[in-house]
PDB file of C-alpha atoms in Angstrom:
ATOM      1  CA  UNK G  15     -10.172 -22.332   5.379  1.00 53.00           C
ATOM      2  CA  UNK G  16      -6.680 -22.514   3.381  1.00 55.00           C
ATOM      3  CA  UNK G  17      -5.891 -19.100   2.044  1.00 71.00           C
ATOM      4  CA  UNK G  18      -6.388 -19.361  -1.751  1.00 85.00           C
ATOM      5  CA  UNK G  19      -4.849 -17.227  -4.932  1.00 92.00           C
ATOM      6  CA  UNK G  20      -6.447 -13.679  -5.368  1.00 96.00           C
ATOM      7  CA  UNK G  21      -5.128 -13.867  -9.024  1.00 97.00           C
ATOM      8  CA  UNK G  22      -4.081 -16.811 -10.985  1.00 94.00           C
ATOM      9  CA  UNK G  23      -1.394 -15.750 -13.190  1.00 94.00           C
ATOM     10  CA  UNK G  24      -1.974 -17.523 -16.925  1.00 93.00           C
ATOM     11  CA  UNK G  25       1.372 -18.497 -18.894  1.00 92.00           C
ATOM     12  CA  UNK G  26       3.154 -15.789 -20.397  1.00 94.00           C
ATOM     13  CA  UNK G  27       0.171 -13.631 -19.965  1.00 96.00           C
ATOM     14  CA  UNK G  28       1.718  -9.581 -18.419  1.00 98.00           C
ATOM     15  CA  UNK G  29      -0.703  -8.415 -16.014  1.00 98.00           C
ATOM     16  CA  UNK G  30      -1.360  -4.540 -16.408  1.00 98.00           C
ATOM     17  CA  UNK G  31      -1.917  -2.638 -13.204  1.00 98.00           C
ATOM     18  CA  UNK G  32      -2.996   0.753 -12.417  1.00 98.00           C
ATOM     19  CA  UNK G  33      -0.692   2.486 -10.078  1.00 98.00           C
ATOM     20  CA  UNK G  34      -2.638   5.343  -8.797  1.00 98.00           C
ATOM     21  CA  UNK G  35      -0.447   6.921  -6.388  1.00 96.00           C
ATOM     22  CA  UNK G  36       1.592  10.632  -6.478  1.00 95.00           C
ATOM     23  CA  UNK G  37       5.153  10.985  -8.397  1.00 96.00           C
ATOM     24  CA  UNK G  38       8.212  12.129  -6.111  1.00 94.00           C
ATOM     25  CA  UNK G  39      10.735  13.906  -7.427  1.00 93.00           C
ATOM     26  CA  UNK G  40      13.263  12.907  -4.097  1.00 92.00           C
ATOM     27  CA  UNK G  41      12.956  10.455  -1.380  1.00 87.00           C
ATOM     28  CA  UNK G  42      11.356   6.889  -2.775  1.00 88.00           C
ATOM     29  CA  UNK G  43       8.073   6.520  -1.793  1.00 92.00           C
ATOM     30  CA  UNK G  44       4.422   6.200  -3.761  1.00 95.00           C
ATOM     31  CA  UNK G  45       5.185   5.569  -7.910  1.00 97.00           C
ATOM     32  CA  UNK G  46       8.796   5.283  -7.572  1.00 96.00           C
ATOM     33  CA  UNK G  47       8.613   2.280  -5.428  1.00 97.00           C
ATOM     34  CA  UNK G  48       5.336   0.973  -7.415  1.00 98.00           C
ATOM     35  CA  UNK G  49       6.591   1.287 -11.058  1.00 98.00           C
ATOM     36  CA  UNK G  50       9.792  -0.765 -10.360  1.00 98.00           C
ATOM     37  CA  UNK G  51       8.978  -3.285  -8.029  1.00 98.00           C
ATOM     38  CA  UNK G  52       5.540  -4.578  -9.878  1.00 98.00           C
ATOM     39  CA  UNK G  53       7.387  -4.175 -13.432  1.00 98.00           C
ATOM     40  CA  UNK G  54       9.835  -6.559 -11.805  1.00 98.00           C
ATOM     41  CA  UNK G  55       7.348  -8.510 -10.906  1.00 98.00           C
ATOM     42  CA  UNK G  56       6.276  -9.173 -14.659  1.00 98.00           C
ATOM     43  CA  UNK G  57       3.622  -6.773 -14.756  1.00 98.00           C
ATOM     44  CA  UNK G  58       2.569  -3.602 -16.879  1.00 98.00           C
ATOM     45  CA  UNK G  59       2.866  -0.798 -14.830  1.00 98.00           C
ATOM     46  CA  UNK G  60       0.625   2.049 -15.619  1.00 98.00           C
ATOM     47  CA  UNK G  61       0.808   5.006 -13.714  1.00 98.00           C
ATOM     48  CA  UNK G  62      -1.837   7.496 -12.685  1.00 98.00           C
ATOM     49  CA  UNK G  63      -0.461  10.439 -10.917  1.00 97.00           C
ATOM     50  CA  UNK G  64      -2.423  11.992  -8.115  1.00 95.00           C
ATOM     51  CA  UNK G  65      -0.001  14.339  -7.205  1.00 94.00           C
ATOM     52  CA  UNK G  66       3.243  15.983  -7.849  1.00 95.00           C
ATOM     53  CA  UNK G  67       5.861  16.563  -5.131  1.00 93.00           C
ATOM     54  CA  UNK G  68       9.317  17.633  -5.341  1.00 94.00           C
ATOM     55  CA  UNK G  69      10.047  15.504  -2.396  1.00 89.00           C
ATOM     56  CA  UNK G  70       8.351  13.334   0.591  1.00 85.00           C
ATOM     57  CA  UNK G  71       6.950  15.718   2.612  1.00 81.00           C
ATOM     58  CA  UNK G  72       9.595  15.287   5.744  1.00 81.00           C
ATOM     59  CA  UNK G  73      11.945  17.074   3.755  1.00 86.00           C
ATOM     60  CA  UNK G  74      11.148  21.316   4.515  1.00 87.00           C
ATOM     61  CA  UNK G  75      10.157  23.614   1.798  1.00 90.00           C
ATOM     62  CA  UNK G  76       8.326  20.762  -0.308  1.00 90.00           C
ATOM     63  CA  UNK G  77       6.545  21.584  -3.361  1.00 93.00           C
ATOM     64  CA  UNK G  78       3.176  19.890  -4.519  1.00 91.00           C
ATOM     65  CA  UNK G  79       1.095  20.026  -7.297  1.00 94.00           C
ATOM     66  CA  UNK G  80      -2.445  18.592  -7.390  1.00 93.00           C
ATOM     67  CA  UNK G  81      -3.392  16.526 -10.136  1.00 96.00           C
ATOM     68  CA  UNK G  82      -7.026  16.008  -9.755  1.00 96.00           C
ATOM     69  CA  UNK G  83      -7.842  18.308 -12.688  1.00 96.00           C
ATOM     70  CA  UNK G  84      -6.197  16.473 -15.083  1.00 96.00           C
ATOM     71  CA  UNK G  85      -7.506  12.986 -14.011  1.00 97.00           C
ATOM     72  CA  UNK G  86     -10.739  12.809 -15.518  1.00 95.00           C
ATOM     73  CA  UNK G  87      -9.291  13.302 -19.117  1.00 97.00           C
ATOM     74  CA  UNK G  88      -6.470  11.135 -18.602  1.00 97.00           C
ATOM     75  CA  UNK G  89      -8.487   8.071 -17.386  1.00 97.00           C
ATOM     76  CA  UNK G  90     -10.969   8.712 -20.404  1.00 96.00           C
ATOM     77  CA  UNK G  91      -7.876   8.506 -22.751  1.00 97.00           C
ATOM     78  CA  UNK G  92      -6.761   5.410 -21.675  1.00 97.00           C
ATOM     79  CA  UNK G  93     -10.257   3.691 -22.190  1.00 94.00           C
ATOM     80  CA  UNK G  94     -11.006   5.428 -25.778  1.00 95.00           C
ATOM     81  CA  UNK G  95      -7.826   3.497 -26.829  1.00 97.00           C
ATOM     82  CA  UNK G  96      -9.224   0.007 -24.999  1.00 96.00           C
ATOM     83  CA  UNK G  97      -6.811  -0.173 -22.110  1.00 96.00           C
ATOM     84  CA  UNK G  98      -7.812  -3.306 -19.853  1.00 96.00           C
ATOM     85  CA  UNK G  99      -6.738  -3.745 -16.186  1.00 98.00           C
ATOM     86  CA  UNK G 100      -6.255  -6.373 -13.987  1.00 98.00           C
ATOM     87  CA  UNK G 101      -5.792  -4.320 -10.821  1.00 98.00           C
ATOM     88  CA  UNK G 102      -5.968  -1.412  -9.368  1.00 98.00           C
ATOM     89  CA  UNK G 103      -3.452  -0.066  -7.032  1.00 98.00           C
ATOM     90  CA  UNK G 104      -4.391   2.947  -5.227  1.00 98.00           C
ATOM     91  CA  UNK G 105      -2.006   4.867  -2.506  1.00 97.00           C
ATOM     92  CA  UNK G 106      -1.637   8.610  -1.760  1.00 92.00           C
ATOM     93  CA  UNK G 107      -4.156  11.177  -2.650  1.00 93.00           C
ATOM     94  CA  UNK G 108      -3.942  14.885  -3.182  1.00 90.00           C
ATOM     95  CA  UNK G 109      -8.093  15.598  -2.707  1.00 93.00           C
ATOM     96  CA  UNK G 110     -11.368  13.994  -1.943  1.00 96.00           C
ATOM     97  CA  UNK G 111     -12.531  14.098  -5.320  1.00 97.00           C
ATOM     98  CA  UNK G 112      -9.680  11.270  -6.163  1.00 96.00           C
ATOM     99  CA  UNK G 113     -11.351   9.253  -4.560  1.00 97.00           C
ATOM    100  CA  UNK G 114     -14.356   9.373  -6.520  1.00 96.00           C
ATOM    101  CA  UNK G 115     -11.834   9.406  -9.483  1.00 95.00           C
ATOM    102  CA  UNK G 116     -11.121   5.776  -8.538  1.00 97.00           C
ATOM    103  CA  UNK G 117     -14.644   4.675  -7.864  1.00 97.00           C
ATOM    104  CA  UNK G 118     -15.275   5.202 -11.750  1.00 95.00           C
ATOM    105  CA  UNK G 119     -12.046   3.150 -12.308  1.00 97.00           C
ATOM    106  CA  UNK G 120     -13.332   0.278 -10.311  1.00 97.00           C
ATOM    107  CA  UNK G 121     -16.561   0.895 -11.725  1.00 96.00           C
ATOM    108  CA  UNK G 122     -14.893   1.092 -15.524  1.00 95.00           C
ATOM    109  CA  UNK G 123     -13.168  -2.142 -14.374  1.00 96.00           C
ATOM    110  CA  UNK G 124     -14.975  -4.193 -12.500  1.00 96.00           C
ATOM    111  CA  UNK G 125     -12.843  -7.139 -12.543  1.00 96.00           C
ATOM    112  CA  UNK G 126      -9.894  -5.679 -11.736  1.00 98.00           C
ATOM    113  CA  UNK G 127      -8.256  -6.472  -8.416  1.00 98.00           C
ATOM    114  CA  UNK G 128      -9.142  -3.271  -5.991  1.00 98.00           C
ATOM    115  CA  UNK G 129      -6.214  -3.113  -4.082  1.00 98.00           C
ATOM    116  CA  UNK G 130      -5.908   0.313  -1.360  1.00 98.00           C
ATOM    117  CA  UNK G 131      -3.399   1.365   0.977  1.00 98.00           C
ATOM    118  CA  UNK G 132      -4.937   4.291   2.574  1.00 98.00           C
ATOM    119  CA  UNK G 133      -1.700   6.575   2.812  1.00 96.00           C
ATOM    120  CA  UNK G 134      -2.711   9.747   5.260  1.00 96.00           C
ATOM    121  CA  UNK G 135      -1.035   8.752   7.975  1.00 95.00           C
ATOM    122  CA  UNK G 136       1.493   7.951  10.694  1.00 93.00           C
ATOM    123  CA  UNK G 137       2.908   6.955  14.205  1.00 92.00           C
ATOM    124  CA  UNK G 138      -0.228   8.255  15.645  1.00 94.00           C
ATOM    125  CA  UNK G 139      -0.701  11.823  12.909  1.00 94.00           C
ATOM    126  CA  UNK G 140      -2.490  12.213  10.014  1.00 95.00           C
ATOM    127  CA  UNK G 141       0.032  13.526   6.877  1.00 91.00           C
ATOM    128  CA  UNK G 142      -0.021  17.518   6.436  1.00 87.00           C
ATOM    129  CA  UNK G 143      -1.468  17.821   3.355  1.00 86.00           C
ATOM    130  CA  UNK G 144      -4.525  15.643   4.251  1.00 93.00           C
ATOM    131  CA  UNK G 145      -7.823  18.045   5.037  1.00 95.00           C
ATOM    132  CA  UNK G 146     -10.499  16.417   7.154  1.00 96.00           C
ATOM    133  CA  UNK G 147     -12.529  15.833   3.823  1.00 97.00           C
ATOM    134  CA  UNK G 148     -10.002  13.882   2.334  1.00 95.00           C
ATOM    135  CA  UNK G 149      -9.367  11.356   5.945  1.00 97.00           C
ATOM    136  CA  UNK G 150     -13.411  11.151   5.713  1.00 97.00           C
ATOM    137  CA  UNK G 151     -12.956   9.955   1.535  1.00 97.00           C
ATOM    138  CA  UNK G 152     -10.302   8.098   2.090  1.00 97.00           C
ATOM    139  CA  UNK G 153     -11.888   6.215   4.962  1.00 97.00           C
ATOM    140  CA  UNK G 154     -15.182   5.349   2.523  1.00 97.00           C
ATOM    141  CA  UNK G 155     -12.941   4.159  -0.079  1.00 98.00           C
ATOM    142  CA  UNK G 156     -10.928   1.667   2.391  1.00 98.00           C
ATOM    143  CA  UNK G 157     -14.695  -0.018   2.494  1.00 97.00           C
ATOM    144  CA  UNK G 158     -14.472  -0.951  -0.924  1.00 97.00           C
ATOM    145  CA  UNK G 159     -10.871  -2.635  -1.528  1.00 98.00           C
ATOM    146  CA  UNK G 160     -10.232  -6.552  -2.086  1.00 98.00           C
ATOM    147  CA  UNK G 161      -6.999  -6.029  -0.538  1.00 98.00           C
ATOM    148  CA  UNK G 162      -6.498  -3.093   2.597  1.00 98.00           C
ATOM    149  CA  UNK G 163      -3.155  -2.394   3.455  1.00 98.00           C
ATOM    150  CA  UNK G 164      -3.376   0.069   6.614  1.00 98.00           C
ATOM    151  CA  UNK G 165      -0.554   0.339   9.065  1.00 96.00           C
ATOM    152  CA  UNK G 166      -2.557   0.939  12.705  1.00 96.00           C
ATOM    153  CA  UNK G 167      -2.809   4.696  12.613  1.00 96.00           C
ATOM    154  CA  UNK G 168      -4.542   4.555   9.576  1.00 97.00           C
ATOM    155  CA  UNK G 169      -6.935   1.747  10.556  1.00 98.00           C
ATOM    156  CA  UNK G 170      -7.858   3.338  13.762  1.00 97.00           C
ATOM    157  CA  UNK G 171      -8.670   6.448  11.766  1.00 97.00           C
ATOM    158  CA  UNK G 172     -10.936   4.682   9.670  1.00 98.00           C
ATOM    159  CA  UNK G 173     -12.750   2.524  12.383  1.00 97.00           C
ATOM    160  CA  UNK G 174     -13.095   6.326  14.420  1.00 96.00           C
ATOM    161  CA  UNK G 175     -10.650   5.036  17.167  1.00 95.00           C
ATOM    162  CA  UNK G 176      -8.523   6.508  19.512  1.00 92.00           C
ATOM    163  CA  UNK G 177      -4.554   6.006  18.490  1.00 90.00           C
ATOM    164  CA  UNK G 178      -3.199   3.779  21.617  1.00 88.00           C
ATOM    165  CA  UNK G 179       0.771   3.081  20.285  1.00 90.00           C
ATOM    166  CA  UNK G 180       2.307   0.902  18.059  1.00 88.00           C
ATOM    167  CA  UNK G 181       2.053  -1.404  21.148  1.00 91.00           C
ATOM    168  CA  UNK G 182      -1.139  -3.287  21.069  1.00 93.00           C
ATOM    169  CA  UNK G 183      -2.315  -6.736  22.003  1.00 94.00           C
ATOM    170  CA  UNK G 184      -3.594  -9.630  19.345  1.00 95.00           C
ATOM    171  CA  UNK G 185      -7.073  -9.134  20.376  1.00 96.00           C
ATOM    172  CA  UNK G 186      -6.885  -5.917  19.963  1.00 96.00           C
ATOM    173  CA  UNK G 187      -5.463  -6.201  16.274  1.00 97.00           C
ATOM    174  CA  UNK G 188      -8.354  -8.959  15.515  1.00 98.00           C
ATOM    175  CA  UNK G 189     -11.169  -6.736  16.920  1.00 98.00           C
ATOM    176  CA  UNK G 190      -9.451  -4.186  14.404  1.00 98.00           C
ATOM    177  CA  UNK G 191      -9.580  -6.401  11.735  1.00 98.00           C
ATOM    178  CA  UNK G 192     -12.534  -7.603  11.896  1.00 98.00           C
ATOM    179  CA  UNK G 193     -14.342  -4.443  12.149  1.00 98.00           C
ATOM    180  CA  UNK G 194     -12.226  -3.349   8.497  1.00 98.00           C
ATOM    181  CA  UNK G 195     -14.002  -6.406   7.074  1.00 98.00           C
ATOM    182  CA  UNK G 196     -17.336  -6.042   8.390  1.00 98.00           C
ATOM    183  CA  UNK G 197     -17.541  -2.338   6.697  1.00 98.00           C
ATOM    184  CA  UNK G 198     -16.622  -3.514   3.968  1.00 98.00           C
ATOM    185  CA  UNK G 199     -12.929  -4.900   2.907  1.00 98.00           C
ATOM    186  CA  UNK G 200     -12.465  -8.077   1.663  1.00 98.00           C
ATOM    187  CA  UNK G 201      -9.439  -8.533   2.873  1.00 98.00           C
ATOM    188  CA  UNK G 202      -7.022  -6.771   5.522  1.00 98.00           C
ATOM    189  CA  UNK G 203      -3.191  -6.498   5.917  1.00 98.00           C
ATOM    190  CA  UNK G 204      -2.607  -4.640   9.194  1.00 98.00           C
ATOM    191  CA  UNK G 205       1.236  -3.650   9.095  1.00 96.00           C
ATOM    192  CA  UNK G 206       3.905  -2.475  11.683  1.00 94.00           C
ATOM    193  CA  UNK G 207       2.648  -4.092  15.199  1.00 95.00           C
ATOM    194  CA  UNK G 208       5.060  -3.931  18.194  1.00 94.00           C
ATOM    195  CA  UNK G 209       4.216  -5.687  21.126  1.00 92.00           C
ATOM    196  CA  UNK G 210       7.373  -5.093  23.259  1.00 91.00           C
ATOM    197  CA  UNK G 211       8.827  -8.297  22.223  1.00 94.00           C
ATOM    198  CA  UNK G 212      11.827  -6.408  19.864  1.00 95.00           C
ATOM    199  CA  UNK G 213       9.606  -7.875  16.599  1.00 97.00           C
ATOM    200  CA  UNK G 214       7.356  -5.864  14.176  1.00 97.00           C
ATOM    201  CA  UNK G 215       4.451  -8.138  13.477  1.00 97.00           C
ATOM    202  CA  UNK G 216       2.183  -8.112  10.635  1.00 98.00           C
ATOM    203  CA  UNK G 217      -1.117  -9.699  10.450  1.00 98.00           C
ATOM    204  CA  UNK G 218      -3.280 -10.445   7.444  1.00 98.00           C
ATOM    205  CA  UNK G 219      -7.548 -12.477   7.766  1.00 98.00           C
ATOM    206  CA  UNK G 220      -9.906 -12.334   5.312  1.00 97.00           C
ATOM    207  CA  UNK G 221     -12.280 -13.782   2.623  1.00 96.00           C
ATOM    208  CA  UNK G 222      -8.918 -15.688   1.364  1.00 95.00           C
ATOM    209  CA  UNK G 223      -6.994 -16.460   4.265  1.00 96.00           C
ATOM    210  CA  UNK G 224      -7.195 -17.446   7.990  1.00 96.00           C
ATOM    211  CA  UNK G 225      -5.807 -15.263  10.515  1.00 97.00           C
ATOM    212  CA  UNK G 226      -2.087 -14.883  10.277  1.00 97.00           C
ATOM    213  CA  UNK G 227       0.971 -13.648  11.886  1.00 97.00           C
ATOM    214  CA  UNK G 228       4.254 -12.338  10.195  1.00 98.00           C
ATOM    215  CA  UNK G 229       7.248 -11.096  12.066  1.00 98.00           C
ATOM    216  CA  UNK G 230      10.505  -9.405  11.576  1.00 98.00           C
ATOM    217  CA  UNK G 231      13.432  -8.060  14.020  1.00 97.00           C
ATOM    218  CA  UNK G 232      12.611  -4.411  15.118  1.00 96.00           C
ATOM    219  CA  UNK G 233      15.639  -2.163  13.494  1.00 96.00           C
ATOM    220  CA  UNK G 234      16.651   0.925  15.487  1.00 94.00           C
ATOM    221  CA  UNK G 235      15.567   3.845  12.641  1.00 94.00           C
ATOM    222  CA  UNK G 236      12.706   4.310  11.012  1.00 91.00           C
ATOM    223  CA  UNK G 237      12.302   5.126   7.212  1.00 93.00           C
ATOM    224  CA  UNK G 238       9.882   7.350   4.879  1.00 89.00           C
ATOM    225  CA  UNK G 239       8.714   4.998   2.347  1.00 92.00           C
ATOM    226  CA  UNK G 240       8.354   1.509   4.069  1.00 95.00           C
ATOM    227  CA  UNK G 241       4.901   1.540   3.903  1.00 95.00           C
ATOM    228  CA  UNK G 242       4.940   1.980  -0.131  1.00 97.00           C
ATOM    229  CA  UNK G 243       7.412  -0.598  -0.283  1.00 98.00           C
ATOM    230  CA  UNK G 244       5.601  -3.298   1.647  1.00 98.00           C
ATOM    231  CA  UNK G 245       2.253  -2.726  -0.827  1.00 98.00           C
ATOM    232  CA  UNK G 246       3.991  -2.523  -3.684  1.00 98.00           C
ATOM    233  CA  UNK G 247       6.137  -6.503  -2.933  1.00 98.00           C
ATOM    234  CA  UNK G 248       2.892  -7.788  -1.720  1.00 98.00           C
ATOM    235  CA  UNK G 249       1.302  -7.030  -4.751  1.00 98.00           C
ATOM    236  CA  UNK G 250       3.505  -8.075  -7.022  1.00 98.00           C
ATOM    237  CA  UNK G 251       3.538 -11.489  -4.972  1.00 98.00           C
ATOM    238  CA  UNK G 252       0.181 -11.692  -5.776  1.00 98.00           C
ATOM    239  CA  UNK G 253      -0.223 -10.236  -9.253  1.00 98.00           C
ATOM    240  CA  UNK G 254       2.687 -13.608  -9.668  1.00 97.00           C
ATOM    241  CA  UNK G 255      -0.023 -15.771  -8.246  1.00 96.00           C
ATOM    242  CA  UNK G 256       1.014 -16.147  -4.668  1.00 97.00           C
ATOM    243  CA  UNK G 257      -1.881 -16.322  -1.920  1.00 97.00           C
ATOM    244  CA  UNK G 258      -2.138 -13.738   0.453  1.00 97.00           C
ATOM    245  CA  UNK G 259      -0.315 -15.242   3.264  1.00 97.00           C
ATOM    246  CA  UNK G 260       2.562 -16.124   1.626  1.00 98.00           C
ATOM    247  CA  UNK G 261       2.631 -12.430  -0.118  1.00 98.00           C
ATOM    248  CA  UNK G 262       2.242 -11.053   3.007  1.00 98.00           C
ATOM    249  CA  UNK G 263       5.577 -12.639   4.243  1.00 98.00           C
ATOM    250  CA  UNK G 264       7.066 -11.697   1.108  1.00 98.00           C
ATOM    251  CA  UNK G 265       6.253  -7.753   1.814  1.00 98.00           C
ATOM    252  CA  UNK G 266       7.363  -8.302   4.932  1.00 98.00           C
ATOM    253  CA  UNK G 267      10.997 -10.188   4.585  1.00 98.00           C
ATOM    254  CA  UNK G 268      11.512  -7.968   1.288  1.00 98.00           C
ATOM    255  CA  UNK G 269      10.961  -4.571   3.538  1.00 98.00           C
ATOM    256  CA  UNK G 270      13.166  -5.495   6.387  1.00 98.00           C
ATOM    257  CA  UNK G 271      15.490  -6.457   4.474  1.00 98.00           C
ATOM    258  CA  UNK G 272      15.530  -3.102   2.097  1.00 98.00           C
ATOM    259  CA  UNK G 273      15.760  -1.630   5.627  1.00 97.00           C
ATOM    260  CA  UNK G 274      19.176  -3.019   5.949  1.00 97.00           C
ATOM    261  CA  UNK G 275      20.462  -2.668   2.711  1.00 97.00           C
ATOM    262  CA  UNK G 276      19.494   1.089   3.141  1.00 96.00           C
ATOM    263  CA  UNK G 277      21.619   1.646   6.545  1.00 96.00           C
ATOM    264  CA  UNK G 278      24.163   1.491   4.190  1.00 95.00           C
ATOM    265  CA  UNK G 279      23.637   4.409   2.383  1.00 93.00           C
ATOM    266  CA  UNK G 280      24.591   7.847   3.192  1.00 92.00           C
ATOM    267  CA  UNK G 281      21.797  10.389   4.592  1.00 87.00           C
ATOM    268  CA  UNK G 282      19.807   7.146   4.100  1.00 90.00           C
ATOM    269  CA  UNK G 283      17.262   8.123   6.891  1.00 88.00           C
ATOM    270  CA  UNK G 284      16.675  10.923   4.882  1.00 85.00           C
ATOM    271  CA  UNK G 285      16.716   9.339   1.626  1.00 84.00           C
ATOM    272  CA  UNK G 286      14.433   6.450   2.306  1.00 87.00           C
ATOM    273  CA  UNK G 287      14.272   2.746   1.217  1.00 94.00           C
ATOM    274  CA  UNK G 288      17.029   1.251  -0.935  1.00 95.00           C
ATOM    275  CA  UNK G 289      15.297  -1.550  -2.179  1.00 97.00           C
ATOM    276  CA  UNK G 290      16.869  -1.667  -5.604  1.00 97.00           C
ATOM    277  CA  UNK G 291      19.467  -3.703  -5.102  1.00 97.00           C
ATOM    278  CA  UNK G 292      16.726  -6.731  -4.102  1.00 98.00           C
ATOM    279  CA  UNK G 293      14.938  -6.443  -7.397  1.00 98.00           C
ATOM    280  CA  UNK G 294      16.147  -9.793  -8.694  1.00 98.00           C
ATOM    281  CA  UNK G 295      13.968 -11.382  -5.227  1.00 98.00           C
ATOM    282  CA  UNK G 296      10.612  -9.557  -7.119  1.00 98.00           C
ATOM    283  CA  UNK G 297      11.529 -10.827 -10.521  1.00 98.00           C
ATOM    284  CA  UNK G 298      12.160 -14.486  -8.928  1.00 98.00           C
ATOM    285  CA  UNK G 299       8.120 -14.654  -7.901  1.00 97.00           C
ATOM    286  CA  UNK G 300       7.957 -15.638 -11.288  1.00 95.00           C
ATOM    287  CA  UNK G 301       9.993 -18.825 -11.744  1.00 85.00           C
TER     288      UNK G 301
END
C-alpha cells in the first residue's frame, strides 16, 4: 500500500477547521499553537474553547475555567448561521461531557476530517486536572478519530497498559499500534519514542499509510507544548494535501526544530515552544 492524501486540497478553496482545544493565557500550548500554525497553513481557523487557563498548568497557582456550559449554545450558533467544516481538531478537555460535545460535532459533520490528540497526559502521569471519568471519555473518543495523535503515555492509557519508559522496542510500538486501530482509529501517529540510540522516533500505520519511521536528534530539555505543536504542523500538512507520511515528517522536522529556535529564548523552558519564527515553513505547504 502507498500512503495516499487524507484531504485533497481544491484550488483556492480555504479549508475551515474546528480547533477544539482550551485557550492559554501564558505558556504556548493547545489554541495558541493551533490558531496560528493551521491559519498559516491556508486554513480557517475556528476555535472552540474547552477551557480557560491563565497558564499551562506547570506554572504554580494556575487558574482554570471550564467551558463545558457554554459549549452546547455555542456549537448550535455556529450551525443556525450554516457554518461547514472540513475537520475537526480536538486536543485538551476540561470534562467528560466534552467529549460527548464533540461526538455531536462529528455527528453534525460527518465529513469532516476527525482528527484527536488525546491530551491527559505525560512521561508516564496523567495531567492534574484530568478525573478518572474524563481518562475513561477521552479513551472512547480516541476510538473514533481518522487521525490519533498519542505520545506513548497516552496510548498505553488507552489500550489499559502498564507505562514501561519512553524506551521501548519497534515491536512493542507496532503491537501498540495496532491494537489503537483495531478499537477503532483509522489511523495512528505514535510520537516521542526513545530507544537509547540519542534519536526521538516517531511512527505513523494505518488505513492510508504503511508502517513508518521518523526520527530526530534527542535535545537535552524538554518543553510544555511540543505535543500541541507537532498536531497542529501535521495537520496543516495535511489540510495542504500532503499524505500522512510525509506530514508526519513535517510535524516532526518543524518541532525539533522550534525546539532549537526556543533554546534561544530566555526562561524558554518555562515559556515553551517558539515556533513563530518558522511560520513561513507552514505557509510554504502550499506552493
Amino acid at each position: 500500500m502507498t500512503a495516499t492524501q487524507l484531504y485533497q486540497r481544491e484550488g483556492a478553496y480555504i479549508p475551515r477547521v474546528a480547533a477544539i482545544h482550551d485557550l492559554c493565557g501564558y505558556g504556548k500550548c493547545s489554541l495558541g499553537v493551533a490558531i496560528p500554525v493551521l491559519s498559516a497553513a491556508g486554513c480557517d481557523v475556528c476555535p472552540v474553547p474547552t477551557g480557560l487557563f491563565s497558564s499551562h498548568t506547570a506554572f504554580p497557582g494556575w487558574y482554570m475555567h471550564d467551558t463545558t456550559d457554554i459549549l452546547g449554545d455555542y456549537l448550535a450558533a455556529w450551525a443556525g448561521i450554516g457554518v461547514e467544516l472540513d475537520a475537526a481538531y480536538s486536543g485538551f478537555l476540561g470534562a467528560p461531557e466534552q467529549v460527548d460535545i464533540i461526538r455531536h460535532v462529528w455527528d453534525t459533520y460527518p465529513e469532516a476530517l476527525r482528527v484527536v490528540d488525546p491530551v491527559m497526559a505525560d512521561h508516564g502521569k496523567v495531567y492534574p486536572t484530568y478525573t478518572p471519568e474524563l481518562v475513561t471519555a477521552m479513551c472512547e473518543l480516541a476510538n473514533g478519530a481518522d487521525i490519533l495523535t498519542p505520545n506513548l503515555t497516552e496510548a498505553a492509557i488507552i489500550l489499559g497498559r502498564e507505562w514501561e519508559g519512553a524506551d521501548v522496542d519497534e515491536e512493542t510500538v507496532r503491537a501498540m499500534m495496532l491494537e489503537l486501530r483495531e478499537r477503532g482509529a483509522k489511523n495512528v501517529v505514535l510520537k516521542g519514542i526513545e530507544h537509547g540510540d540519542g534519536l526521538i522516533h516517531n511512527y505513523v500505520w494505518g488505513d492510508s499509510v504503511d508502517f513508518t519511521e521518523t526520527t530526530n536528534a534527542k535535545l537535552p530539555y524538554m518543553l510544555h507544548g511540543t505535543g500541541d505543536v507537532f498536531a497542529s504542523t501535521l495537520l496543516a500538512a495535511v489540510m495542504a494535501g500532503r499524505d500522512l507520511a510525509e506530514a508526519t515528517r513535517f510535524a516532526a522536522d518543524f518541532t525539533a526544530d522550534a525546539m532549537v529556535v526556543s533554546a534561544k529564548q530566555p526562561d524558554f523552558e518555562a515559556r515553551g515552544v517558539s515556533f513563530e519564527p518558522l511560520l513561513g515553513k507552514v505557509s510554504d505547504l502550499l506552493g
